[in-house]
Amino acid sequence: MRDHLHEYIYDSTDPKANEGLGTDMGALIVLVSFLAVLQVALDTVSAWHRDTMVWLNETASYLAGFWPF
């Protein structure tokens, strides 16, 4: 059983393959970071829009209370 342990170890003797893997991992990290920033920005804008609509609705209701008809 112990003879098969070496099959699960990633070992490359090709430095270009290691460099390519590092480049791909770096690109993946940058992509995920960009998507996380985009998600935070979308959540912020959505919350701001929702709060603005609530405020405008309450303001309109308050001002409509002064309407004499």
PDB file of N, CA and C in Angstrom:
ATOM      1  N   MET A   1       0.807  -1.197   0.000  1.00  0.00           N
ATOM      2  CA  MET A   1       0.000   0.000   0.000  1.00  0.00           C
ATOM      3  C   MET A   1       0.854   1.267   0.000  1.00  0.00           C
ATOM      4  N   ARG A   2       1.940   1.248   0.704  1.00  0.00           N
ATOM      5  CA  ARG A   2       2.781   2.435   0.783  1.00  0.00           C
ATOM      6  C   ARG A   2       3.469   2.745  -0.543  1.00  0.00           C
ATOM      7  N   ASP A   3       3.510   1.797  -1.451  1.00  0.00           N
ATOM      8  CA  ASP A   3       4.173   2.024  -2.733  1.00  0.00           C
ATOM      9  C   ASP A   3       3.408   2.997  -3.620  1.00  0.00           C
ATOM     10  N   HIS A   4       2.119   3.198  -3.369  1.00  0.00           N
ATOM     11  CA  HIS A   4       1.307   4.061  -4.222  1.00  0.00           C
ATOM     12  C   HIS A   4       1.233   5.498  -3.716  1.00  0.00           C
ATOM     13  N   LEU A   5       1.887   5.824  -2.630  1.00  0.00           N
ATOM     14  CA  LEU A   5       1.817   7.181  -2.097  1.00  0.00           C
ATOM     15  C   LEU A   5       2.463   8.198  -3.022  1.00  0.00           C
ATOM     16  N   HIS A   6       3.458   7.801  -3.755  1.00  0.00           N
ATOM     17  CA  HIS A   6       4.146   8.742  -4.630  1.00  0.00           C
ATOM     18  C   HIS A   6       3.269   9.192  -5.796  1.00  0.00           C
ATOM     19  N   GLU A   7       2.199   8.507  -6.095  1.00  0.00           N
ATOM     20  CA  GLU A   7       1.330   8.884  -7.197  1.00  0.00           C
ATOM     21  C   GLU A   7       0.542  10.158  -6.889  1.00  0.00           C
ATOM     22  N   TYR A   8       0.393  10.511  -5.642  1.00  0.00           N
ATOM     23  CA  TYR A   8      -0.421  11.659  -5.268  1.00  0.00           C
ATOM     24  C   TYR A   8       0.411  12.918  -5.034  1.00  0.00           C
ATOM     25  N   ILE A   9       1.694  12.841  -5.229  1.00  0.00           N
ATOM     26  CA  ILE A   9       2.562  13.992  -5.014  1.00  0.00           C
ATOM     27  C   ILE A   9       2.800  14.662  -6.359  1.00  0.00           C
ATOM     28  N   TYR A  10       2.539  15.979  -6.413  1.00  0.00           N
ATOM     29  CA  TYR A  10       2.782  16.734  -7.644  1.00  0.00           C
ATOM     30  C   TYR A  10       4.252  17.121  -7.668  1.00  0.00           C
ATOM     31  N   ASP A  11       4.951  16.615  -8.638  1.00  0.00           N
ATOM     32  CA  ASP A  11       6.364  16.932  -8.751  1.00  0.00           C
ATOM     33  C   ASP A  11       6.682  17.065 -10.230  1.00  0.00           C
ATOM     34  N   SER A  12       7.032  18.245 -10.625  1.00  0.00           N
ATOM     35  CA  SER A  12       7.357  18.479 -12.016  1.00  0.00           C
ATOM     36  C   SER A  12       8.820  18.866 -12.118  1.00  0.00           C
ATOM     37  N   THR A  13       9.482  18.266 -13.042  1.00  0.00           N
ATOM     38  CA  THR A  13      10.878  18.622 -13.274  1.00  0.00           C
ATOM     39  C   THR A  13      10.990  19.650 -14.390  1.00  0.00           C
ATOM     40  N   ASP A  14       9.866  20.055 -14.954  1.00  0.00           N
ATOM     41  CA  ASP A  14       9.855  21.040 -16.030  1.00  0.00           C
ATOM     42  C   ASP A  14       9.628  22.432 -15.431  1.00  0.00           C
ATOM     43  N   PRO A  15      10.627  23.296 -15.426  1.00  0.00           N
ATOM     44  CA  PRO A  15      10.452  24.621 -14.825  1.00  0.00           C
ATOM     45  C   PRO A  15       9.437  25.483 -15.568  1.00  0.00           C
ATOM     46  N   LYS A  16       9.293  25.281 -16.874  1.00  0.00           N
ATOM     47  CA  LYS A  16       8.300  26.061 -17.624  1.00  0.00           C
ATOM     48  C   LYS A  16       6.884  25.666 -17.212  1.00  0.00           C
ATOM     49  N   ALA A  17       6.671  24.404 -16.898  1.00  0.00           N
ATOM     50  CA  ALA A  17       5.355  23.961 -16.435  1.00  0.00           C
ATOM     51  C   ALA A  17       5.050  24.577 -15.073  1.00  0.00           C
ATOM     52  N   ASN A  18       6.050  24.628 -14.199  1.00  0.00           N
ATOM     53  CA  ASN A  18       5.849  25.258 -12.891  1.00  0.00           C
ATOM     54  C   ASN A  18       5.572  26.747 -13.044  1.00  0.00           C
ATOM     55  N   GLU A  19       6.278  27.400 -13.952  1.00  0.00           N
ATOM     56  CA  GLU A  19       6.060  28.830 -14.183  1.00  0.00           C
ATOM     57  C   GLU A  19       4.670  29.069 -14.751  1.00  0.00           C
ATOM     58  N   GLY A  20       4.248  28.217 -15.681  1.00  0.00           N
ATOM     59  CA  GLY A  20       2.909  28.342 -16.260  1.00  0.00           C
ATOM     60  C   GLY A  20       1.824  28.129 -15.224  1.00  0.00           C
ATOM     61  N   LEU A  21       2.047  27.151 -14.356  1.00  0.00           N
ATOM     62  CA  LEU A  21       1.081  26.896 -13.283  1.00  0.00           C
ATOM     63  C   LEU A  21       0.989  28.099 -12.349  1.00  0.00           C
ATOM     64  N   GLY A  22       2.129  28.681 -12.019  1.00  0.00           N
ATOM     65  CA  GLY A  22       2.134  29.868 -11.162  1.00  0.00           C
ATOM     66  C   GLY A  22       1.436  31.044 -11.824  1.00  0.00           C
ATOM     67  N   THR A  23       1.653  31.219 -13.104  1.00  0.00           N
ATOM     68  CA  THR A  23       0.992  32.296 -13.842  1.00  0.00           C
ATOM     69  C   THR A  23      -0.515  32.082 -13.872  1.00  0.00           C
ATOM     70  N   ASP A  24      -0.932  30.844 -14.122  1.00  0.00           N
ATOM     71  CA  ASP A  24      -2.371  30.545 -14.150  1.00  0.00           C
ATOM     72  C   ASP A  24      -3.010  30.750 -12.778  1.00  0.00           C
ATOM     73  N   MET A  25      -2.324  30.341 -11.728  1.00  0.00           N
ATOM     74  CA  MET A  25      -2.862  30.533 -10.374  1.00  0.00           C
ATOM     75  C   MET A  25      -2.951  32.024 -10.051  1.00  0.00           C
ATOM     76  N   GLY A  26      -1.949  32.790 -10.450  1.00  0.00           N
ATOM     77  CA  GLY A  26      -1.979  34.238 -10.223  1.00  0.00           C
ATOM     78  C   GLY A  26      -3.132  34.890 -10.968  1.00  0.00           C
ATOM     79  N   ALA A  27      -3.346  34.482 -12.220  1.00  0.00           N
ATOM     80  CA  ALA A  27      -4.462  35.019 -12.999  1.00  0.00           C
ATOM     81  C   ALA A  27      -5.798  34.651 -12.366  1.00  0.00           C
ATOM     82  N   LEU A  28      -5.903  33.445 -11.842  1.00  0.00           N
ATOM     83  CA  LEU A  28      -7.133  33.012 -11.178  1.00  0.00           C
ATOM     84  C   LEU A  28      -7.392  33.843  -9.913  1.00  0.00           C
ATOM     85  N   ILE A  29      -6.343  34.103  -9.155  1.00  0.00           N
ATOM     86  CA  ILE A  29      -6.486  34.915  -7.945  1.00  0.00           C
ATOM     87  C   ILE A  29      -6.921  36.338  -8.296  1.00  0.00           C
ATOM     88  N   VAL A  30      -6.333  36.907  -9.347  1.00  0.00           N
ATOM     89  CA  VAL A  30      -6.720  38.258  -9.785  1.00  0.00           C
ATOM     90  C   VAL A  30      -8.170  38.272 -10.251  1.00  0.00           C
ATOM     91  N   LEU A  31      -8.594  37.260 -10.981  1.00  0.00           N
ATOM     92  CA  LEU A  31      -9.976  37.188 -11.466  1.00  0.00           C
ATOM     93  C   LEU A  31     -10.961  37.082 -10.307  1.00  0.00           C
ATOM     94  N   VAL A  32     -10.672  36.222  -9.355  1.00  0.00           N
ATOM     95  CA  VAL A  32     -11.561  36.059  -8.202  1.00  0.00           C
ATOM     96  C   VAL A  32     -11.604  37.341  -7.372  1.00  0.00           C
ATOM     97  N   SER A  33     -10.471  38.006  -7.224  1.00  0.00           N
ATOM     98  CA  SER A  33     -10.443  39.275  -6.489  1.00  0.00           C
ATOM     99  C   SER A  33     -11.270  40.330  -7.208  1.00  0.00           C
ATOM    100  N   PHE A  34     -11.152  40.402  -8.523  1.00  0.00           N
ATOM    101  CA  PHE A  34     -11.945  41.355  -9.300  1.00  0.00           C
ATOM    102  C   PHE A  34     -13.433  41.073  -9.144  1.00  0.00           C
ATOM    103  N   LEU A  35     -13.820  39.814  -9.207  1.00  0.00           N
ATOM    104  CA  LEU A  35     -15.232  39.472  -9.054  1.00  0.00           C
ATOM    105  C   LEU A  35     -15.743  39.800  -7.650  1.00  0.00           C
ATOM    106  N   ALA A  36     -14.889  39.631  -6.642  1.00  0.00           N
ATOM    107  CA  ALA A  36     -15.291  39.973  -5.270  1.00  0.00           C
ATOM    108  C   ALA A  36     -15.496  41.473  -5.137  1.00  0.00           C
ATOM    109  N   VAL A  37     -14.615  42.271  -5.715  1.00  0.00           N
ATOM    110  CA  VAL A  37     -14.762  43.733  -5.674  1.00  0.00           C
ATOM    111  C   VAL A  37     -16.015  44.146  -6.440  1.00  0.00           C
ATOM    112  N   LEU A  38     -16.260  43.514  -7.558  1.00  0.00           N
ATOM    113  CA  LEU A  38     -17.456  43.811  -8.342  1.00  0.00           C
ATOM    114  C   LEU A  38     -18.723  43.482  -7.552  1.00  0.00           C
ATOM    115  N   GLN A  39     -18.723  42.376  -6.811  1.00  0.00           N
ATOM    116  CA  GLN A  39     -19.878  41.993  -5.994  1.00  0.00           C
ATOM    117  C   GLN A  39     -20.122  43.012  -4.890  1.00  0.00           C
ATOM    118  N   VAL A  40     -19.070  43.462  -4.245  1.00  0.00           N
ATOM    119  CA  VAL A  40     -19.216  44.464  -3.181  1.00  0.00           C
ATOM    120  C   VAL A  40     -19.762  45.765  -3.764  1.00  0.00           C
ATOM    121  N   ALA A  41     -19.260  46.169  -4.918  1.00  0.00           N
ATOM    122  CA  ALA A  41     -19.745  47.393  -5.559  1.00  0.00           C
ATOM    123  C   ALA A  41     -21.220  47.259  -5.933  1.00  0.00           C
ATOM    124  N   LEU A  42     -21.609  46.115  -6.458  1.00  0.00           N
ATOM    125  CA  LEU A  42     -23.012  45.895  -6.827  1.00  0.00           C
ATOM    126  C   LEU A  42     -23.908  45.923  -5.590  1.00  0.00           C
ATOM    127  N   ASP A  43     -23.483  45.284  -4.515  1.00  0.00           N
ATOM    128  CA  ASP A  43     -24.261  45.301  -3.277  1.00  0.00           C
ATOM    129  C   ASP A  43     -24.397  46.714  -2.729  1.00  0.00           C
ATOM    130  N   THR A  44     -23.327  47.498  -2.797  1.00  0.00           N
ATOM    131  CA  THR A  44     -23.353  48.874  -2.303  1.00  0.00           C
ATOM    132  C   THR A  44     -24.322  49.725  -3.112  1.00  0.00           C
ATOM    133  N   VAL A  45     -24.247  49.623  -4.432  1.00  0.00           N
ATOM    134  CA  VAL A  45     -25.133  50.409  -5.294  1.00  0.00           C
ATOM    135  C   VAL A  45     -26.581  49.967  -5.121  1.00  0.00           C
ATOM    136  N   SER A  46     -26.822  48.676  -4.998  1.00  0.00           N
ATOM    137  CA  SER A  46     -28.187  48.179  -4.806  1.00  0.00           C
ATOM    138  C   SER A  46     -28.775  48.666  -3.487  1.00  0.00           C
ATOM    139  N   ALA A  47     -27.981  48.630  -2.424  1.00  0.00           N
ATOM    140  CA  ALA A  47     -28.463  49.115  -1.125  1.00  0.00           C
ATOM    141  C   ALA A  47     -28.726  50.614  -1.175  1.00  0.00           C
ATOM    142  N   TRP A  48     -27.838  51.369  -1.814  1.00  0.00           N
ATOM    143  CA  TRP A  48     -28.038  52.815  -1.931  1.00  0.00           C
ATOM    144  C   TRP A  48     -29.319  53.116  -2.714  1.00  0.00           C
ATOM    145  N   HIS A  49     -29.531  52.406  -3.803  1.00  0.00           N
ATOM    146  CA  HIS A  49     -30.736  52.622  -4.612  1.00  0.00           C
ATOM    147  C   HIS A  49     -31.996  52.290  -3.815  1.00  0.00           C
ATOM    148  N   ARG A  50     -31.991  51.163  -3.111  1.00  0.00           N
ATOM    149  CA  ARG A  50     -33.151  50.759  -2.314  1.00  0.00           C
ATOM    150  C   ARG A  50     -33.438  51.786  -1.221  1.00  0.00           C
ATOM    151  N   ASP A  51     -32.406  52.233  -0.516  1.00  0.00           N
ATOM    152  CA  ASP A  51     -32.598  53.222   0.549  1.00  0.00           C
ATOM    153  C   ASP A  51     -33.083  54.558  -0.001  1.00  0.00           C
ATOM    154  N   THR A  52     -32.594  54.932  -1.177  1.00  0.00           N
ATOM    155  CA  THR A  52     -33.044  56.175  -1.803  1.00  0.00           C
ATOM    156  C   THR A  52     -34.515  56.082  -2.183  1.00  0.00           C
ATOM    157  N   MET A  53     -34.935  54.958  -2.713  1.00  0.00           N
ATOM    158  CA  MET A  53     -36.342  54.794  -3.086  1.00  0.00           C
ATOM    159  C   MET A  53     -37.245  54.816  -1.848  1.00  0.00           C
ATOM    160  N   VAL A  54     -36.806  54.204  -0.768  1.00  0.00           N
ATOM    161  CA  VAL A  54     -37.581  54.232   0.478  1.00  0.00           C
ATOM    162  C   VAL A  54     -37.689  55.665   0.983  1.00  0.00           C
ATOM    163  N   TRP A  55     -36.578  56.411   0.964  1.00  0.00           N
ATOM    164  CA  TRP A  55     -36.586  57.791   1.438  1.00  0.00           C
ATOM    165  C   TRP A  55     -37.497  58.656   0.568  1.00  0.00           C
ATOM    166  N   LEU A  56     -37.423  58.500  -0.757  1.00  0.00           N
ATOM    167  CA  LEU A  56     -38.284  59.289  -1.646  1.00  0.00           C
ATOM    168  C   LEU A  56     -39.755  58.951  -1.423  1.00  0.00           C
ATOM    169  N   ASN A  57     -40.078  57.690  -1.192  1.00  0.00           N
ATOM    170  CA  ASN A  57     -41.457  57.288  -0.939  1.00  0.00           C
ATOM    171  C   ASN A  57     -41.964  57.909   0.363  1.00  0.00           C
ATOM    172  N   GLU A  58     -41.153  57.864   1.413  1.00  0.00           N
ATOM    173  CA  GLU A  58     -41.563  58.457   2.696  1.00  0.00           C
ATOM    174  C   GLU A  58     -41.699  59.968   2.583  1.00  0.00           C
ATOM    175  N   THR A  59     -40.798  60.603   1.846  1.00  0.00           N
ATOM    176  CA  THR A  59     -40.871  62.055   1.660  1.00  0.00           C
ATOM    177  C   THR A  59     -42.118  62.435   0.877  1.00  0.00           C
ATOM    178  N   ALA A  60     -42.419  61.691  -0.171  1.00  0.00           N
ATOM    179  CA  ALA A  60     -43.616  61.965  -0.966  1.00  0.00           C
ATOM    180  C   ALA A  60     -44.879  61.751  -0.130  1.00  0.00           C
ATOM    181  N   SER A  61     -44.900  60.733   0.693  1.00  0.00           N
ATOM    182  CA  SER A  61     -46.065  60.486   1.554  1.00  0.00           C
ATOM    183  C   SER A  61     -46.233  61.621   2.566  1.00  0.00           C
ATOM    184  N   TYR A  62     -45.146  62.090   3.118  1.00  0.00           N
ATOM    185  CA  TYR A  62     -45.202  63.192   4.086  1.00  0.00           C
ATOM    186  C   TYR A  62     -45.717  64.469   3.422  1.00  0.00           C
ATOM    187  N   LEU A  63     -45.173  64.777   2.245  1.00  0.00           N
ATOM    188  CA  LEU A  63     -45.606  65.988   1.546  1.00  0.00           C
ATOM    189  C   LEU A  63     -47.046  65.861   1.060  1.00  0.00           C
ATOM    190  N   ALA A  64     -47.471  64.657   0.699  1.00  0.00           N
ATOM    191  CA  ALA A  64     -48.851  64.467   0.255  1.00  0.00           C
ATOM    192  C   ALA A  64     -49.830  64.672   1.397  1.00  0.00           C
ATOM    193  N   GLY A  65     -49.362  64.533   2.624  1.00  0.00           N
ATOM    194  CA  GLY A  65     -50.225  64.772   3.787  1.00  0.00           C
ATOM    195  C   GLY A  65     -50.657  66.224   3.896  1.00  0.00           C
ATOM    196  N   PHE A  66     -49.930  67.138   3.287  1.00  0.00           N
ATOM    197  CA  PHE A  66     -50.287  68.556   3.324  1.00  0.00           C
ATOM    198  C   PHE A  66     -51.245  68.948   2.196  1.00  0.00           C
ATOM    199  N   TRP A  67     -51.495  68.042   1.273  1.00  0.00           N
ATOM    200  CA  TRP A  67     -52.368  68.334   0.140  1.00  0.00           C
ATOM    201  C   TRP A  67     -53.795  68.513   0.653  1.00  0.00           C
ATOM    202  N   PRO A  68     -54.430  69.597   0.315  1.00  0.00           N
ATOM    203  CA  PRO A  68     -55.741  69.890   0.931  1.00  0.00           C
ATOM    204  C   PRO A  68     -56.896  69.040   0.404  1.00  0.00           C
ATOM    205  N   PHE A  69     -56.741  68.317  -0.657  1.00  0.00           N
ATOM    206  CA  PHE A  69     -57.879  67.568  -1.216  1.00  0.00           C
ATOM    207  C   PHE A  69     -57.811  66.137  -0.786  1.00  0.00           C
TER     208      PHE A  69
END
